[in-house]
Coordinates of N, CA and C in Angstrom, one line a residue:
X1 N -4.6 29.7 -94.0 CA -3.7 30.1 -95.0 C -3.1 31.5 -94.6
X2 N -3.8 32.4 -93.9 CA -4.2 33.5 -93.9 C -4.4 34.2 -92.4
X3 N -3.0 34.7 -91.5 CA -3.2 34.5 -90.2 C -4.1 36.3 -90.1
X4 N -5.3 36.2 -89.4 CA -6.2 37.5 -88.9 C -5.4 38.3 -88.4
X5 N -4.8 39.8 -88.9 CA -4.8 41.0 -88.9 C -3.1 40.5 -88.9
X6 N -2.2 40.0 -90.3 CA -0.9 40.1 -90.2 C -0.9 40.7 -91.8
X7 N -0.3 41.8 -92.0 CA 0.5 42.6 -92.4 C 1.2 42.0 -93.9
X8 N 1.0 41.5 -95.3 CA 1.7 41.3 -95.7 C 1.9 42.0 -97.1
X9 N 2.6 41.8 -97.9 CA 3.2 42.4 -99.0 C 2.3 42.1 -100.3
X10 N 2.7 43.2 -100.6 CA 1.1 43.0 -102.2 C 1.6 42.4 -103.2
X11 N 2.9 42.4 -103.1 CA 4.0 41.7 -104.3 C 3.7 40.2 -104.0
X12 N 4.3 39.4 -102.9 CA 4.4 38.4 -102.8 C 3.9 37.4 -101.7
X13 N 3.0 38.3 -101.0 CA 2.1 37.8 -99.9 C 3.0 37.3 -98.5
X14 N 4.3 37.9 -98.4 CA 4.6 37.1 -97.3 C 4.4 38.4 -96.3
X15 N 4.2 37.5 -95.0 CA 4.3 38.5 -93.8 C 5.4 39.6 -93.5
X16 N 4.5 40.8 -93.4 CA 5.7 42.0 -93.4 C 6.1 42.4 -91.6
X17 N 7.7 42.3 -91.4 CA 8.1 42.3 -90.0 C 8.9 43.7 -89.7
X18 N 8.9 44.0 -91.3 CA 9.2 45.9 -91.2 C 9.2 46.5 -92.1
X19 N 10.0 47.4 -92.6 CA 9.7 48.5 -93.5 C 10.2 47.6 -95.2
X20 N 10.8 46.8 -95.2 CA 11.1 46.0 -96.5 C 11.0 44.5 -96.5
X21 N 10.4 44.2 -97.6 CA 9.5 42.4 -97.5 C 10.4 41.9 -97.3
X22 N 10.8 40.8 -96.9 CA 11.8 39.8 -96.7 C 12.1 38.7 -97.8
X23 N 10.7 38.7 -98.5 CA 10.9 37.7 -99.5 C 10.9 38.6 -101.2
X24 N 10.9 39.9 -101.4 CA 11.3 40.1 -102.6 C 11.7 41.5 -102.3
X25 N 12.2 41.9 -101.2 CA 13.4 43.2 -101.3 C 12.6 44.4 -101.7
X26 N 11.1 44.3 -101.5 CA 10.4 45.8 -102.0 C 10.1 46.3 -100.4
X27 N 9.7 47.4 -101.0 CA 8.8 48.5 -99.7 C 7.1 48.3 -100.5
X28 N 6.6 48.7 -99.6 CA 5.0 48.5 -99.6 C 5.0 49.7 -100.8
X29 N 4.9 50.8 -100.8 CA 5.1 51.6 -102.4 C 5.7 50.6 -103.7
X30 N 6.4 50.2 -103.6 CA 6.8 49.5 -104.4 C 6.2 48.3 -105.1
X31 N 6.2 47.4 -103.6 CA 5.5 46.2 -104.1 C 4.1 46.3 -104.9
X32 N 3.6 47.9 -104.3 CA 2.4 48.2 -105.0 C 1.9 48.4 -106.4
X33 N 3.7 49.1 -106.6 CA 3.5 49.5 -108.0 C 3.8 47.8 -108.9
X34 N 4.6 47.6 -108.8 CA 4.9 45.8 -109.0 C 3.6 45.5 -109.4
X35 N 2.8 45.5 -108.0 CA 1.6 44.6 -108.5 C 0.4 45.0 -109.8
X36 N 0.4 46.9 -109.6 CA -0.4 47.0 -110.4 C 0.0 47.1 -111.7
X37 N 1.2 46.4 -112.3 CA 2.0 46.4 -113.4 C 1.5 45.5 -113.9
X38 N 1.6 44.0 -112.8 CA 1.2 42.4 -113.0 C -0.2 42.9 -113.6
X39 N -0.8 43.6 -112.5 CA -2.2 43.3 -112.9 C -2.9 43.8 -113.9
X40 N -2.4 44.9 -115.1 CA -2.5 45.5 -116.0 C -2.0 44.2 -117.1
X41 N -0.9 43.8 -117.1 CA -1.2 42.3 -117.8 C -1.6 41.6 -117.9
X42 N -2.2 40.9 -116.7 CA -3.2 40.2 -116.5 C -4.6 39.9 -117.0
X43 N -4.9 41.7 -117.0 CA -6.0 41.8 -117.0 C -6.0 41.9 -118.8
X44 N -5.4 42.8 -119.4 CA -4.8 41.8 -120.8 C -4.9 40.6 -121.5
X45 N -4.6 39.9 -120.6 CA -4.6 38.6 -121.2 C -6.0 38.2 -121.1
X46 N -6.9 38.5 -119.7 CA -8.2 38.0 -119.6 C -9.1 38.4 -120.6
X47 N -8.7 40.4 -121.4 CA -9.5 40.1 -122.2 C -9.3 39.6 -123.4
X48 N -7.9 39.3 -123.9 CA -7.4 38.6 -124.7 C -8.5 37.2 -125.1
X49 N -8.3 36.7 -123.9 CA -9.5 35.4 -123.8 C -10.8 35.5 -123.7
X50 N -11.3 36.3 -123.5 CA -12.6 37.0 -123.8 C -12.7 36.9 -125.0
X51 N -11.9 37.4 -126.1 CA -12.0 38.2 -126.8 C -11.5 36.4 -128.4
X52 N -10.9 35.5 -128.1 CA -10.4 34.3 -128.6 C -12.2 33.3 -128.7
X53 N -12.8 33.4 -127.1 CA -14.0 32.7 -127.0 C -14.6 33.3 -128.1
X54 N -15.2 34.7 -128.2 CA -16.3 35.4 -129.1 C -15.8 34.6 -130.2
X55 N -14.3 35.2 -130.8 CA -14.0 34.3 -131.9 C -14.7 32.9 -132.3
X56 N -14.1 31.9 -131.4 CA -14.5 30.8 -131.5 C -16.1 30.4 -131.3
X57 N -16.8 31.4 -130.9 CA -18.3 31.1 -131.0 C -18.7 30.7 -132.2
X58 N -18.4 32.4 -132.9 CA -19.0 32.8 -134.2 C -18.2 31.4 -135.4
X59 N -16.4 30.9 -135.1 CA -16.6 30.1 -136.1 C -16.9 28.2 -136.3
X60 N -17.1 28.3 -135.0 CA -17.7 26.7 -134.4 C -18.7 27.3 -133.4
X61 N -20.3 27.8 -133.6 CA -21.2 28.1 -132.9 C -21.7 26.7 -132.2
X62 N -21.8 26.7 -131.0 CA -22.5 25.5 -130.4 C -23.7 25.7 -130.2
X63 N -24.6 24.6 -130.2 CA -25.9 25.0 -130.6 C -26.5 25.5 -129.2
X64 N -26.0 24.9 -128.5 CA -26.3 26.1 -126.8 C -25.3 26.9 -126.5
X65 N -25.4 27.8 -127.4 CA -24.2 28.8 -127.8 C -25.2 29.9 -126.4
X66 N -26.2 30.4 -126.4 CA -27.2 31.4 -125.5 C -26.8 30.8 -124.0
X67 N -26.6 30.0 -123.7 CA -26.4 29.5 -122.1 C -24.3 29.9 -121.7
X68 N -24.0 29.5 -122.9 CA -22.1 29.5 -122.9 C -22.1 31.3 -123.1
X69 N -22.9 31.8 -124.0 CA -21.9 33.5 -123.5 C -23.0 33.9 -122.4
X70 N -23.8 33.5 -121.5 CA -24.4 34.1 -120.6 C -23.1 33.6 -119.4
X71 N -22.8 33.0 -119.4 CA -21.7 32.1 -118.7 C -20.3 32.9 -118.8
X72 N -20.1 33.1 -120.1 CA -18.9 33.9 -119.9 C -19.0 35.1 -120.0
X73 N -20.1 35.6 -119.9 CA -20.7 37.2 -119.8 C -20.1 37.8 -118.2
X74 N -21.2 36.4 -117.1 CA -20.8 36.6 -116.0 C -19.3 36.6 -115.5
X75 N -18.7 35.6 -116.0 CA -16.7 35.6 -115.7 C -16.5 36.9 -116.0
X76 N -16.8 37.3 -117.4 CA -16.0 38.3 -118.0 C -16.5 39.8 -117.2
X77 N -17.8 40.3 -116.8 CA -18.1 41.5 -116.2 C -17.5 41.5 -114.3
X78 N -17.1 40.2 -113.9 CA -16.7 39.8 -112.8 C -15.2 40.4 -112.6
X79 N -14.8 39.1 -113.7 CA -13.6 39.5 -113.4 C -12.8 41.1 -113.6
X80 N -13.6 41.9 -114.8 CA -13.0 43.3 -114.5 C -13.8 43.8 -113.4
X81 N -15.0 43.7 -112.5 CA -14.9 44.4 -111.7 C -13.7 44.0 -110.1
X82 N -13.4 42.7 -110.5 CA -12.6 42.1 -109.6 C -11.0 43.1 -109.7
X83 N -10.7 42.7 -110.6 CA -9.5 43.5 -111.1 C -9.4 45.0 -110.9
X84 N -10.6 46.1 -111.2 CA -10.5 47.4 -110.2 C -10.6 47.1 -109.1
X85 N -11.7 46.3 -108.2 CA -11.5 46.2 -106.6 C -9.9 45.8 -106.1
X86 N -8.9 44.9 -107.2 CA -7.7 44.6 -106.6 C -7.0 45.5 -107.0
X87 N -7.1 46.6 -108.0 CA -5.9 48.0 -107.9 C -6.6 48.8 -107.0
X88 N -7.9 48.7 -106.8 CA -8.2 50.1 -105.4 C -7.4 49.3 -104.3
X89 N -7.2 48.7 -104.2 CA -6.8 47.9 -102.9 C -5.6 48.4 -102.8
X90 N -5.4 48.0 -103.6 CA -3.4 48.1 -103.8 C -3.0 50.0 -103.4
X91 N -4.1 50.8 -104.2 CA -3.4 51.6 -104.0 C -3.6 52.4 -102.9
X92 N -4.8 51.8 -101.9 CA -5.0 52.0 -100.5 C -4.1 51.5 -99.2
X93 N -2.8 50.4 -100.1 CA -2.3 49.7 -99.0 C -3.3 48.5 -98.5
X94 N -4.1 47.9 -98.8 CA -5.2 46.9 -98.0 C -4.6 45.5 -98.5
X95 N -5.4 44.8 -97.9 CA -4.9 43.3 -97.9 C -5.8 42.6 -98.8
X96 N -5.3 42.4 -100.0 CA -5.7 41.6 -101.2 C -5.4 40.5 -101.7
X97 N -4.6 39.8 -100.9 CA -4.4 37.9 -101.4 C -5.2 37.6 -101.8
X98 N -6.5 37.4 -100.9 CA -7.6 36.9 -101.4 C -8.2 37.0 -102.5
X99 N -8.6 38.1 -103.1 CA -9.0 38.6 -104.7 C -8.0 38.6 -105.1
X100 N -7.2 38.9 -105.2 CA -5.6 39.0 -106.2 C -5.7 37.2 -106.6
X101 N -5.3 36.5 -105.7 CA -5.5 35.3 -106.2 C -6.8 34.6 -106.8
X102 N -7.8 34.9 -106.3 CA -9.5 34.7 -107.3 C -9.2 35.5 -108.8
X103 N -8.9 36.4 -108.7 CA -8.7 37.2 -110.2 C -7.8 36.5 -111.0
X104 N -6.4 36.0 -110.3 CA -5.7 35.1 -111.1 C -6.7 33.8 -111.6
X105 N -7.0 33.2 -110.8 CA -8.0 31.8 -111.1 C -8.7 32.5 -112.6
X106 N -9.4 33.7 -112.4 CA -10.4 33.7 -113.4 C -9.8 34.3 -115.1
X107 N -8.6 34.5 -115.0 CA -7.8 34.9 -115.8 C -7.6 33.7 -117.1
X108 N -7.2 32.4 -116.5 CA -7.4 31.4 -118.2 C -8.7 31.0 -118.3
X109 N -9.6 31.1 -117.8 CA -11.4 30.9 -117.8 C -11.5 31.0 -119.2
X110 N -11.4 32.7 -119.9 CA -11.6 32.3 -121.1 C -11.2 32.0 -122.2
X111 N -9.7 31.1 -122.0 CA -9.2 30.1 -122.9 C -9.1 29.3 -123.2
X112 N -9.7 29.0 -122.0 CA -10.2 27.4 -121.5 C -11.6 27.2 -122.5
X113 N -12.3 28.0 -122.2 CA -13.6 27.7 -122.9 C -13.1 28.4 -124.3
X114 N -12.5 28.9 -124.4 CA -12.2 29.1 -126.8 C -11.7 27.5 -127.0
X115 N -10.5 27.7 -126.2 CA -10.2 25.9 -126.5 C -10.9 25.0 -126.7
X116 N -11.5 25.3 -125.6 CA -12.9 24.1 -125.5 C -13.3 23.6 -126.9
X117 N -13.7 24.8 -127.2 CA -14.9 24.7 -128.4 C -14.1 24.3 -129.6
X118 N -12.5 25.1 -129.6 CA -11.6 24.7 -131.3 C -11.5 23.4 -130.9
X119 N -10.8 22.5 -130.2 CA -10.8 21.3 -130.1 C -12.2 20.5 -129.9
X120 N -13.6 20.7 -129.9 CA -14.7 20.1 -129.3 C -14.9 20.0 -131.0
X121 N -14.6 21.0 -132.0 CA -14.5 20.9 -133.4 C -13.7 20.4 -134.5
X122 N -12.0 20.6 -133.7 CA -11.2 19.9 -134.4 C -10.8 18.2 -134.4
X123 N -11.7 17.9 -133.0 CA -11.6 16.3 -132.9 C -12.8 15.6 -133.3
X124 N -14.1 16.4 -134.0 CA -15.2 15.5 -133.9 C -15.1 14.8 -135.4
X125 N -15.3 13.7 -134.9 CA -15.4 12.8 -136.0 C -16.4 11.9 -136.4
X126 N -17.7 12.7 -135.8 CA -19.0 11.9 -136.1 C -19.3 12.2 -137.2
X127 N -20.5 11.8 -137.8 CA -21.2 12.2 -138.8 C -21.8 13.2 -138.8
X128 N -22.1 14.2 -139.3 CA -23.2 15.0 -139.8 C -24.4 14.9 -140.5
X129 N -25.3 15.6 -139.3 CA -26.7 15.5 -139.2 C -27.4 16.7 -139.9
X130 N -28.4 16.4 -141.2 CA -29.0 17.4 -141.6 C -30.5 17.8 -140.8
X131 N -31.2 18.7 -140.3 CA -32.4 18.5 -139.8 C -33.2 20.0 -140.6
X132 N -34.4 19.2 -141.5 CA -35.1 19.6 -141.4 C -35.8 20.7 -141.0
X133 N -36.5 21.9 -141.4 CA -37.2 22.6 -140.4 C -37.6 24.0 -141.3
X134 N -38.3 24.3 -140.3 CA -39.2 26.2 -141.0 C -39.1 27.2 -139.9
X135 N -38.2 28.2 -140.4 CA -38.2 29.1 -139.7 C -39.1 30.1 -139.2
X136 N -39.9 30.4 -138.3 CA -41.0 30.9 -137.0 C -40.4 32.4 -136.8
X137 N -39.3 32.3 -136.6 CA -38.5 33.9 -136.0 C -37.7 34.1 -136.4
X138 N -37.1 35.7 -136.1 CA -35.6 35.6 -136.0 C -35.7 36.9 -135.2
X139 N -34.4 36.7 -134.7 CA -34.0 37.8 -133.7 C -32.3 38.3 -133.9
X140 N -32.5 39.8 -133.8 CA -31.2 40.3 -133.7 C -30.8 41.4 -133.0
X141 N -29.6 41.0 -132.2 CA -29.5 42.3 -131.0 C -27.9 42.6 -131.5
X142 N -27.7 44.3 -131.5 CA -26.6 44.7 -132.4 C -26.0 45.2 -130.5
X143 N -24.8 44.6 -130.2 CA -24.4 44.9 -129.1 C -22.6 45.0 -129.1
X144 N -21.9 44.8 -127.9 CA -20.5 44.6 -128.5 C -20.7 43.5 -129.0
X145 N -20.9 42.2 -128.4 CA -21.1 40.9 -129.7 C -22.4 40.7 -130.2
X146 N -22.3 41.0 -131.4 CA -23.3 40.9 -132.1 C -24.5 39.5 -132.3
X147 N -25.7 39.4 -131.6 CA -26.2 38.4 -131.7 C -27.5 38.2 -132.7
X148 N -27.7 36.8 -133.5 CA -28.3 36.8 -134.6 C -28.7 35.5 -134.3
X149 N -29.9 35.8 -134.4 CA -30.4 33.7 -134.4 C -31.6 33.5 -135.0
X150 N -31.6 32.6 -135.6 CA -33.0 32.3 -136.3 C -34.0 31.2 -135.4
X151 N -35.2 31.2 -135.3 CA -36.0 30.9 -134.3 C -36.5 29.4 -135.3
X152 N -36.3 28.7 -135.1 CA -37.1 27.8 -136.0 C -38.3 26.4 -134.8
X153 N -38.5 25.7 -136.0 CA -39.4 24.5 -135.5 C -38.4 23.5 -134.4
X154 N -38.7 23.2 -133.4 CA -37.3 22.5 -133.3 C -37.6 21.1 -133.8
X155 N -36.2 20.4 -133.5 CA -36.6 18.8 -134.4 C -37.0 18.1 -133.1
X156 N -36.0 18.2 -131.8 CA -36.0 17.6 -130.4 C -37.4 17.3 -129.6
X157 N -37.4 16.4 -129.6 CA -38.9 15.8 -128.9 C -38.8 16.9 -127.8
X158 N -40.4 17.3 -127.5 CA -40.4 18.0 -125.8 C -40.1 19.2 -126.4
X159 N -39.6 19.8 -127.0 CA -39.3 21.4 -127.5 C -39.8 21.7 -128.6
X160 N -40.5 22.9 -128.5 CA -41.3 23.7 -129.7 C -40.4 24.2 -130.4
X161 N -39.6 25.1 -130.2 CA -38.8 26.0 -130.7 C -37.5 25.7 -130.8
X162 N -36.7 26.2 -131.2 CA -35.0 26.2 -131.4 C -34.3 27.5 -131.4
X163 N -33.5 28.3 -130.9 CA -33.1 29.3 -131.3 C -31.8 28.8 -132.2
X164 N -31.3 29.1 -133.1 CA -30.0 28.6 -133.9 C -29.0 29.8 -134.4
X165 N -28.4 29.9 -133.8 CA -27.0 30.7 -133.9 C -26.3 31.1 -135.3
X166 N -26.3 31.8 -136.0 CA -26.5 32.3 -137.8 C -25.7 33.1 -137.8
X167 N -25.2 33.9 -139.4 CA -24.2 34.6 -139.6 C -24.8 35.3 -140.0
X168 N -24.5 36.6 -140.0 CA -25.2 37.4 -140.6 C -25.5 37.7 -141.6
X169 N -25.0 36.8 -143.3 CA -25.4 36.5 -144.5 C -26.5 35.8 -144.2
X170 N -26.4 34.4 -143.2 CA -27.6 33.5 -143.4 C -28.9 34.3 -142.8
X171 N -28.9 35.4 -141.7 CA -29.7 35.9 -140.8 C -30.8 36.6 -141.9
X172 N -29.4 37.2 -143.1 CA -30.7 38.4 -144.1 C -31.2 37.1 -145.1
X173 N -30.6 35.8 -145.1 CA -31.0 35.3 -146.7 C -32.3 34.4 -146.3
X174 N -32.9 34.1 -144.8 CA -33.9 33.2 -144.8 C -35.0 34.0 -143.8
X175 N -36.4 34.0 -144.7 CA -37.1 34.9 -143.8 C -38.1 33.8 -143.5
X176 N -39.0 34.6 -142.5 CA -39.8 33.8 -141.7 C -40.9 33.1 -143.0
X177 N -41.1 31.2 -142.1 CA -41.5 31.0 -143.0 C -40.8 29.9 -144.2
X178 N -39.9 29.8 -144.0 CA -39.0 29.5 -145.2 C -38.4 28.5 -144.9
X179 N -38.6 27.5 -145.5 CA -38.5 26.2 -144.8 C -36.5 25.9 -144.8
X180 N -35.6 25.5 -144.0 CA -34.3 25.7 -144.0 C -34.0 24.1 -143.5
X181 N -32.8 24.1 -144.0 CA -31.6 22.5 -143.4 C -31.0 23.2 -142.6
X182 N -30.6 22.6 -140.9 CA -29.6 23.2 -140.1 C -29.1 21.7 -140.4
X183 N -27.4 21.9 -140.5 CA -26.6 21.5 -140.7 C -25.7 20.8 -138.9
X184 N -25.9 19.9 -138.5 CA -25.3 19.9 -136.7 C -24.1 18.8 -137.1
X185 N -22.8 19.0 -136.4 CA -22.2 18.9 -135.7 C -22.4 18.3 -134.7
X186 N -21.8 16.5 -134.4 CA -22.2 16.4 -132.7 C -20.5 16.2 -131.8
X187 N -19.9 17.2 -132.3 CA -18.4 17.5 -131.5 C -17.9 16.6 -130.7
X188 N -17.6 17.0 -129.8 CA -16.8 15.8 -128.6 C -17.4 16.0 -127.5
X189 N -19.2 15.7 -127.4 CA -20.4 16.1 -126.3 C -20.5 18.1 -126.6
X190 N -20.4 18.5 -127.4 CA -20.8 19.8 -127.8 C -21.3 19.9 -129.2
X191 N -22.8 19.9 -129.5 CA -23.2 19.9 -130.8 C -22.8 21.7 -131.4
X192 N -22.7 21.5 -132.6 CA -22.2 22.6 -133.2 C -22.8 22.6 -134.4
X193 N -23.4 24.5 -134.6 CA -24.0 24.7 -136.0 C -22.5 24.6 -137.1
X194 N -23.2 23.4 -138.3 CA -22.2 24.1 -139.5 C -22.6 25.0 -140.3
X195 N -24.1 25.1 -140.3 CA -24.5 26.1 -141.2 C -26.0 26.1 -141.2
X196 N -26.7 26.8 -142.2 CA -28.2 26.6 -142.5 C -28.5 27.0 -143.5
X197 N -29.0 26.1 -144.5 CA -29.1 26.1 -146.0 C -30.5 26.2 -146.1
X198 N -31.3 26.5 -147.3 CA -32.2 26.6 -148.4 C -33.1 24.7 -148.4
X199 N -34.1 24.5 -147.9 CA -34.5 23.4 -148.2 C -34.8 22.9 -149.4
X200 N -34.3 22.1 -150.0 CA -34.4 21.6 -151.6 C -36.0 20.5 -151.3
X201 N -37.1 21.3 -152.1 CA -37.9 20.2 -151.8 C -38.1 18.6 -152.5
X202 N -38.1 18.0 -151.7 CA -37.9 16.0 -152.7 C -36.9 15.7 -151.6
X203 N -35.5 16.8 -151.0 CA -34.4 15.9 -150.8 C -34.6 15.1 -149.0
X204 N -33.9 14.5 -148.7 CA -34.3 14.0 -148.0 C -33.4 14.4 -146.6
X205 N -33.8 14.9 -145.5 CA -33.0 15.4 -144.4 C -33.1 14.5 -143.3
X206 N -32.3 13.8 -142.4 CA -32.0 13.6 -141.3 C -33.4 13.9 -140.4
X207 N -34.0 13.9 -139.5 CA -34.6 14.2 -138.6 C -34.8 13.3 -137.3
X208 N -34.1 12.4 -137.2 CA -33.9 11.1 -136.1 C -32.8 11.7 -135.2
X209 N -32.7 11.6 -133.9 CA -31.4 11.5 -132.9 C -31.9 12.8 -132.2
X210 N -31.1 13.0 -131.3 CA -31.0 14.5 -130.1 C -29.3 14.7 -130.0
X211 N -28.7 15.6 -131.2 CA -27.7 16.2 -130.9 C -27.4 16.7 -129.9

């Protein structure tokens, strides 16, 4: 794609055969500034989408919500350090197609996964599963996204534990101990918390299936 030691333009990647690109009429100053204009939007938008996923965590939590933001933790600390490695570039004159284009790639990443999750919620049309259970733990880490989870019994054959993704009302109102309904969502192959209520004792909860 990419001929070894050829010269090209930061604007629009074509080979440079003198002092102005041939394919968009800039000088290498120029094209540079061009690019780090793009890339100040860009990078905008990526945290835009960053910033749409957290959204959509907190209001359709998936119940392996701890595996999906370690996931987009990595994209998202990536791609800003990608994005200063492609403006140091630019403003050294160096040859950045390569990242310039990987940074673009990683730029709808996180709208792709908010989407994910609003539609993995707005199309499910299973039933809802109540399950049983007593809460063991909880844990809370005050960070830029605020994480809160209540540790309970799990229902899932093969697993002791559950960590379950909570709001911060539900985090202060059920202490350890306290027997709770998690409320699941089985989405479009993405199980999702609806909630976690107060166990009514007599009633009768769900505890059959692997959401």
């Amino acid at each position: 794609m990419f001929r070894s030691g050829a010269k090209r333009c930061l604007n629009c990647d074509t080979v440079l055969t003198g002092p102005i690109c041939e394919g968009c009429d800039l000088t290498p100053a120029a094209a540079s500034l061009v690019l780090r204009r793009r890339l100040i939007l860009r990078t905008g938008l990526f945290l835009l989408g960053s910033m749409a996923f957290v959204a959509a965590t907190y209001r359709f939590p998936p119940l392996e919500i701890d595996g999906m933001l370690v996931f987009c933790g990595v994209v998202f600390f990536f791609g800003l350090g990608l994005a200063v490695w492609v403006e140091r570039g630019a403003l050294r004159g160096n040859q950045i197609a390569i990242r310039k284009r990987l940074f673009m790639t990683l730029v709808p990443v996180p709208w792709l996964l908010a989407g994910l999750l609003v539609l993995n919620a707005k199309l499910d049309t299973g039933p809802m599963r109540e399950y049983r259970t007593r809460v063991v733990g909880k844990f809370s880490m005050a960070a830029m996204v605020p994480t809160r989870r209540l540790v309970v019994v799990s229902w899932r054959e093969g697993h002791e534990f559950k960590r379950v993704p909570v709001s911060r009302e539900e985090y202060t109102r059920f202490a350890v101990g306290q027997r709770v309904v998690v409320e699941i969502h089985p989405g479009v192959g993405i199980p999702w918390v609806a909630g976690v209520f107060a166990s009514i004792p007599g009633a009768n909860a769900g505890s059959a299936g692997d959401p």
